[in-house]
């Protein structure tokens, strides 16, 4: 519903704004915040998400945890799939770099930040933030290689609302199934590293092998030299192809 969508010209971070709204008593599932600009946009692992207000999309949604909290990391993969589908409706073919970066022509076009919170009177909830770089304008030079200017002009709110709509559908499916089996095929087809040699960094540990897809819980399946397959949890890991960003 439209009243569950808030528009701001500028905020510190749309994720933070959702958190404030929840603290102030808002509870609507999928409450969504769009901002034209963020002054303290944040990325994963404490990184900054440059959000200069160049027509790019910055949005966050409040997601109820209607499932066991251990499954929260699966939601991030659902969001990645939703962004991919929404971009498709605008004729942009994106790949997914596990677990949740979207890649167009080898460059990261979208980042997803999922934050899990707990409040006494509410229990757990997720704040899912999505940033899609729709323009390179005002971005630092060093980001030109990881951001992309989408060719056709895309209204950020049109894209944002499509992402929200697709996400609500797949999320409801997920809550029924409690696993990712129903989107596994689609997700795997979109994997930028499928059947390629990768290195997965989990803190100090590096695992090398061939990416073979994901399991029903969204873990990345990596075939090691000895033929054994291991499943890597989508926590604090980063995947590197052997060349460049992807
Ligand atoms: C990443 O590091 O790849 C995740 C980036 C997530 C950025 C988005 S922009 C909207 C939302 N608000 C934030 O502060 N971060 C997320």
CSV table of C-alpha atoms and ligand atoms in Angstrom, one decimal:
chain,number,residue,atom,x,y,z
A,1,UNK,CA,0.0,0.0,0.0
A,2,UNK,CA,1.2,3.5,-0.9
A,3,UNK,CA,1.0,4.7,2.8
A,4,UNK,CA,3.6,2.1,3.6
A,5,UNK,CA,6.1,3.9,1.3
A,6,UNK,CA,7.9,7.0,2.5
A,7,UNK,CA,9.9,9.4,0.3
A,8,UNK,CA,12.7,11.6,1.5
A,9,UNK,CA,14.9,14.0,-0.3
A,10,UNK,CA,17.8,13.3,2.0
A,11,UNK,CA,18.4,11.0,5.0
A,12,UNK,CA,21.5,9.7,6.7
A,13,UNK,CA,20.8,6.1,5.7
A,14,UNK,CA,17.4,4.6,4.6
A,15,UNK,CA,18.3,1.6,6.8
A,16,UNK,CA,18.7,3.9,9.8
A,17,UNK,CA,15.4,5.6,9.0
A,18,UNK,CA,13.5,2.4,9.0
A,19,UNK,CA,15.1,1.6,12.4
A,20,UNK,CA,13.9,5.0,13.7
A,21,UNK,CA,10.4,4.4,12.4
A,22,UNK,CA,10.3,1.1,14.1
A,23,UNK,CA,11.5,2.7,17.4
A,24,UNK,CA,8.7,5.2,17.0
A,25,UNK,CA,6.2,2.4,16.8
A,26,UNK,CA,5.8,1.6,13.1
A,27,UNK,CA,5.2,-2.0,12.4
A,28,UNK,CA,3.9,-2.4,8.9
A,29,UNK,CA,5.5,-5.3,7.1
A,30,UNK,CA,7.4,-4.1,4.1
A,31,UNK,CA,7.3,-0.5,5.2
A,32,UNK,CA,9.6,1.1,2.7
A,33,UNK,CA,11.8,4.2,2.6
A,34,UNK,CA,13.1,5.8,-0.5
A,35,UNK,CA,15.7,8.6,-0.4
A,36,UNK,CA,17.1,10.8,-3.2
A,37,UNK,CA,20.4,11.1,-1.3
A,38,UNK,CA,22.1,9.6,1.7
A,39,UNK,CA,24.6,11.4,3.8
A,40,UNK,CA,25.8,8.3,5.7
A,41,UNK,CA,24.9,5.5,3.3
A,42,UNK,CA,26.5,2.3,4.6
A,43,UNK,CA,27.6,-0.9,2.9
A,44,UNK,CA,28.5,-4.3,4.2
A,45,UNK,CA,31.5,-4.8,6.5
A,46,UNK,CA,31.4,-1.2,7.7
A,47,UNK,CA,32.0,0.2,4.3
A,48,UNK,CA,30.6,3.5,3.0
A,49,UNK,CA,27.9,3.4,0.3
A,50,UNK,CA,28.4,6.5,-1.7
A,51,UNK,CA,25.0,8.0,-2.2
A,52,UNK,CA,25.4,11.4,-3.9
A,53,UNK,CA,21.8,11.8,-5.1
A,54,UNK,CA,22.6,11.3,-8.8
A,55,UNK,CA,19.3,9.6,-9.7
A,56,UNK,CA,20.5,6.3,-8.1
A,57,UNK,CA,18.2,4.2,-6.0
A,58,UNK,CA,18.5,4.0,-2.2
A,59,UNK,CA,15.7,2.1,-0.5
A,60,UNK,CA,15.1,0.0,2.6
A,61,UNK,CA,12.3,-2.2,3.7
A,62,UNK,CA,11.1,-3.5,7.0
A,63,UNK,CA,10.9,-7.3,6.8
A,64,UNK,CA,9.1,-9.3,9.5
A,65,UNK,CA,11.0,-12.4,10.7
A,66,UNK,CA,8.1,-14.9,10.3
A,67,UNK,CA,10.6,-17.7,10.3
A,68,UNK,CA,13.3,-19.0,12.4
A,69,UNK,CA,16.0,-16.3,12.8
A,70,UNK,CA,18.8,-18.6,11.7
A,71,UNK,CA,17.3,-18.4,8.2
A,72,UNK,CA,17.7,-14.6,8.1
A,73,UNK,CA,20.7,-14.7,5.7
A,74,UNK,CA,18.5,-16.4,3.1
A,75,UNK,CA,16.4,-13.2,2.8
A,76,UNK,CA,19.4,-11.5,1.3
A,77,UNK,CA,19.4,-14.0,-1.6
A,78,UNK,CA,15.7,-13.4,-2.1
A,79,UNK,CA,16.3,-9.7,-2.4
A,80,UNK,CA,19.1,-10.3,-5.0
A,81,UNK,CA,16.7,-12.4,-7.0
A,82,UNK,CA,14.0,-9.7,-6.7
A,83,UNK,CA,16.4,-7.0,-7.9
A,84,UNK,CA,17.4,-9.2,-10.8
A,85,UNK,CA,13.8,-9.8,-11.9
A,86,UNK,CA,12.9,-6.1,-11.5
A,87,UNK,CA,15.9,-5.1,-13.7
A,88,UNK,CA,14.8,-7.7,-16.3
A,89,UNK,CA,11.5,-5.9,-16.6
A,90,UNK,CA,13.5,-2.8,-17.6
A,91,UNK,CA,15.6,-4.9,-20.1
A,92,UNK,CA,18.7,-4.9,-17.9
A,93,UNK,CA,20.3,-8.4,-17.6
A,94,UNK,CA,22.1,-8.7,-14.3
A,95,UNK,CA,24.1,-11.5,-12.9
A,96,UNK,CA,24.4,-12.3,-9.2
A,97,UNK,CA,27.7,-12.5,-7.4
A,98,UNK,CA,26.9,-14.7,-4.4
A,99,UNK,CA,25.4,-14.0,-2.0
A,100,UNK,CA,23.9,-10.7,-3.0
A,101,UNK,CA,25.8,-8.3,-5.4
A,102,UNK,CA,24.2,-7.7,-8.7
A,103,UNK,CA,26.6,-7.4,-11.6
A,104,UNK,CA,26.1,-5.9,-15.1
A,105,UNK,CA,28.9,-6.2,-17.7
A,106,UNK,CA,31.2,-7.3,-14.9
A,107,UNK,CA,30.5,-4.3,-12.7
A,108,UNK,CA,28.6,-4.1,-9.5
A,109,UNK,CA,25.4,-2.3,-10.1
A,110,UNK,CA,23.7,-3.1,-6.8
A,111,UNK,CA,24.5,-3.8,-3.2
A,112,UNK,CA,22.2,-5.2,-0.5
A,113,UNK,CA,22.7,-4.7,3.2
A,114,UNK,CA,20.5,-6.8,5.5
A,115,UNK,CA,20.5,-5.9,9.1
A,116,UNK,CA,18.9,-8.0,11.8
A,117,UNK,CA,17.5,-6.3,14.9
A,118,UNK,CA,15.7,-7.4,18.0
A,119,UNK,CA,13.3,-5.3,20.1
A,120,UNK,CA,11.7,-6.6,23.2
A,121,UNK,CA,8.1,-5.8,22.3
A,122,UNK,CA,8.5,-6.8,18.7
A,123,UNK,CA,11.0,-9.7,18.5
A,124,UNK,CA,13.3,-9.9,15.6
A,125,UNK,CA,13.0,-7.9,12.4
A,126,UNK,CA,15.1,-7.3,9.4
A,127,UNK,CA,16.0,-4.1,7.6
A,128,UNK,CA,16.8,-4.7,4.0
A,129,UNK,CA,18.6,-1.9,2.2
A,130,UNK,CA,19.1,-1.9,-1.6
A,131,UNK,CA,21.3,0.6,-3.4
A,132,UNK,CA,21.3,0.5,-7.2
A,133,UNK,CA,23.8,2.7,-9.0
A,134,UNK,CA,21.9,4.1,-12.0
A,135,UNK,CA,24.5,6.8,-12.8
A,136,UNK,CA,28.2,7.4,-12.3
A,137,UNK,CA,27.7,11.1,-11.8
A,138,UNK,CA,29.3,12.4,-8.5
A,139,UNK,CA,30.7,9.0,-7.6
A,140,UNK,CA,34.4,8.9,-6.7
A,141,UNK,CA,36.7,8.0,-9.5
A,142,UNK,CA,37.8,4.7,-7.9
A,143,UNK,CA,34.2,3.5,-8.1
A,144,UNK,CA,33.9,3.8,-11.9
A,145,UNK,CA,35.0,0.2,-12.2
A,146,UNK,CA,32.4,-1.2,-9.8
A,147,UNK,CA,29.4,1.0,-10.6
A,148,UNK,CA,27.6,1.2,-13.9
A,149,UNK,CA,25.6,3.7,-15.7
A,150,UNK,CA,22.4,2.0,-16.9
A,151,UNK,CA,21.8,2.9,-20.5
A,152,UNK,CA,18.1,3.6,-20.6
A,153,UNK,CA,17.0,6.2,-18.1
A,154,UNK,CA,15.2,4.3,-15.3
A,155,UNK,CA,13.1,6.1,-12.8
A,156,UNK,CA,14.5,5.0,-9.4
A,157,UNK,CA,11.1,4.9,-7.9
A,158,UNK,CA,9.7,2.8,-10.7
A,159,UNK,CA,12.6,0.3,-10.2
A,160,UNK,CA,12.2,0.5,-6.4
A,161,UNK,CA,8.5,-0.3,-6.4
A,162,UNK,CA,9.1,-3.2,-8.8
A,163,UNK,CA,11.8,-4.6,-6.5
A,164,UNK,CA,9.4,-4.2,-3.5
A,165,UNK,CA,6.5,-5.9,-5.4
A,166,UNK,CA,8.6,-8.9,-6.5
A,167,UNK,CA,10.3,-9.2,-3.1
A,168,UNK,CA,6.9,-9.3,-1.3
A,169,UNK,CA,5.9,-12.2,-3.6
A,170,UNK,CA,9.0,-14.2,-3.2
A,171,UNK,CA,9.2,-13.5,0.5
A,172,UNK,CA,5.7,-14.8,1.1
A,173,UNK,CA,6.6,-18.0,-0.9
A,174,UNK,CA,9.7,-18.3,1.3
A,175,UNK,CA,7.8,-18.0,4.5
A,176,UNK,CA,5.6,-20.9,3.4
A,177,UNK,CA,8.4,-23.1,2.2
A,178,UNK,CA,11.1,-22.1,4.8
A,179,UNK,CA,13.8,-22.7,2.2
A,180,UNK,CA,15.1,-21.4,-1.1
A,181,UNK,CA,14.3,-24.4,-3.2
A,182,UNK,CA,11.7,-22.5,-5.3
A,183,UNK,CA,14.2,-20.0,-6.6
A,184,UNK,CA,17.3,-22.1,-6.6
A,185,UNK,CA,17.4,-22.8,-10.3
A,186,UNK,CA,16.8,-19.2,-11.3
A,187,UNK,CA,19.4,-18.0,-8.8
A,188,UNK,CA,22.0,-20.5,-10.0
A,189,UNK,CA,21.5,-19.6,-13.7
A,190,UNK,CA,22.3,-16.0,-12.7
A,191,UNK,CA,25.4,-16.8,-10.8
A,192,UNK,CA,28.3,-14.9,-12.3
A,193,UNK,CA,30.8,-17.6,-11.1
A,194,UNK,CA,28.9,-20.7,-11.9
A,195,UNK,CA,31.3,-23.5,-12.8
A,196,UNK,CA,34.3,-21.2,-12.4
A,197,UNK,CA,37.3,-21.2,-10.2
A,198,UNK,CA,36.8,-19.0,-7.2
A,199,UNK,CA,38.3,-18.1,-3.9
A,200,UNK,CA,36.0,-17.6,-0.9
A,201,UNK,CA,37.4,-15.6,1.9
A,202,UNK,CA,35.9,-16.2,5.4
A,203,UNK,CA,37.9,-14.1,7.8
A,204,UNK,CA,41.4,-15.5,7.5
A,205,UNK,CA,40.4,-18.7,5.8
A,206,UNK,CA,40.5,-19.0,2.1
A,207,UNK,CA,38.7,-21.8,0.3
A,208,UNK,CA,39.5,-22.3,-3.4
A,209,UNK,CA,37.4,-24.4,-5.8
A,210,UNK,CA,34.8,-24.4,-8.4
A,211,UNK,CA,31.4,-22.7,-7.7
A,212,UNK,CA,28.7,-25.4,-8.4
A,213,UNK,CA,25.6,-23.5,-7.3
A,214,UNK,CA,23.7,-23.1,-4.0
A,215,UNK,CA,21.9,-25.5,-1.7
A,216,UNK,CA,18.3,-25.0,-0.5
A,217,UNK,CA,19.5,-22.8,2.3
A,218,UNK,CA,21.5,-20.5,0.0
A,219,UNK,CA,24.9,-21.8,0.9
A,220,UNK,CA,27.4,-21.7,-1.9
A,221,UNK,CA,28.6,-25.1,-3.1
A,222,UNK,CA,32.3,-25.2,-3.8
A,223,UNK,CA,33.9,-28.2,-5.3
A,224,UNK,CA,37.4,-28.6,-4.0
A,225,UNK,CA,40.4,-30.1,-5.8
A,226,UNK,CA,39.8,-33.5,-4.2
A,227,UNK,CA,36.3,-33.5,-5.7
A,228,UNK,CA,34.6,-33.0,-2.3
A,229,UNK,CA,31.9,-30.4,-2.2
A,230,UNK,CA,31.6,-28.0,0.7
A,231,UNK,CA,28.8,-25.6,1.5
A,232,UNK,CA,29.8,-22.1,2.5
A,233,UNK,CA,27.5,-20.0,4.7
A,234,UNK,CA,26.6,-16.6,3.4
A,235,UNK,CA,27.8,-14.8,6.6
A,236,UNK,CA,30.8,-12.6,6.5
A,237,UNK,CA,32.4,-14.1,3.4
A,238,UNK,CA,33.5,-12.5,0.2
A,239,UNK,CA,34.0,-14.3,-3.1
A,240,UNK,CA,36.7,-13.4,-5.5
A,241,UNK,CA,37.0,-14.6,-9.0
A,242,UNK,CA,40.6,-14.9,-9.9
A,243,UNK,CA,40.5,-11.7,-11.9
A,244,UNK,CA,39.3,-8.2,-11.0
A,245,UNK,CA,36.0,-7.5,-9.2
A,246,UNK,CA,34.1,-10.5,-10.4
B,1,LIG,C1,27.1,-3.4,-0.1
B,1,LIG,O1,28.1,-3.1,0.6
B,1,LIG,O2,27.2,-4.0,-1.2
B,1,LIG,C2,25.7,-3.1,0.4
B,1,LIG,C3,25.3,-1.7,0.1
B,1,LIG,C4,23.9,-1.3,0.5
B,1,LIG,C5,23.6,0.1,0.2
B,1,LIG,C6,22.1,0.4,0.5
B,1,LIG,S1,21.7,2.0,-0.1
B,1,LIG,C7,20.2,1.9,0.7
B,1,LIG,C8,20.5,1.3,2.1
B,1,LIG,N1,20.8,2.3,3.1
B,1,LIG,C9,22.1,2.2,3.4
B,1,LIG,O3,22.7,2.9,4.2
B,1,LIG,N2,22.7,1.1,2.8
B,1,LIG,C10,21.7,0.4,2.0
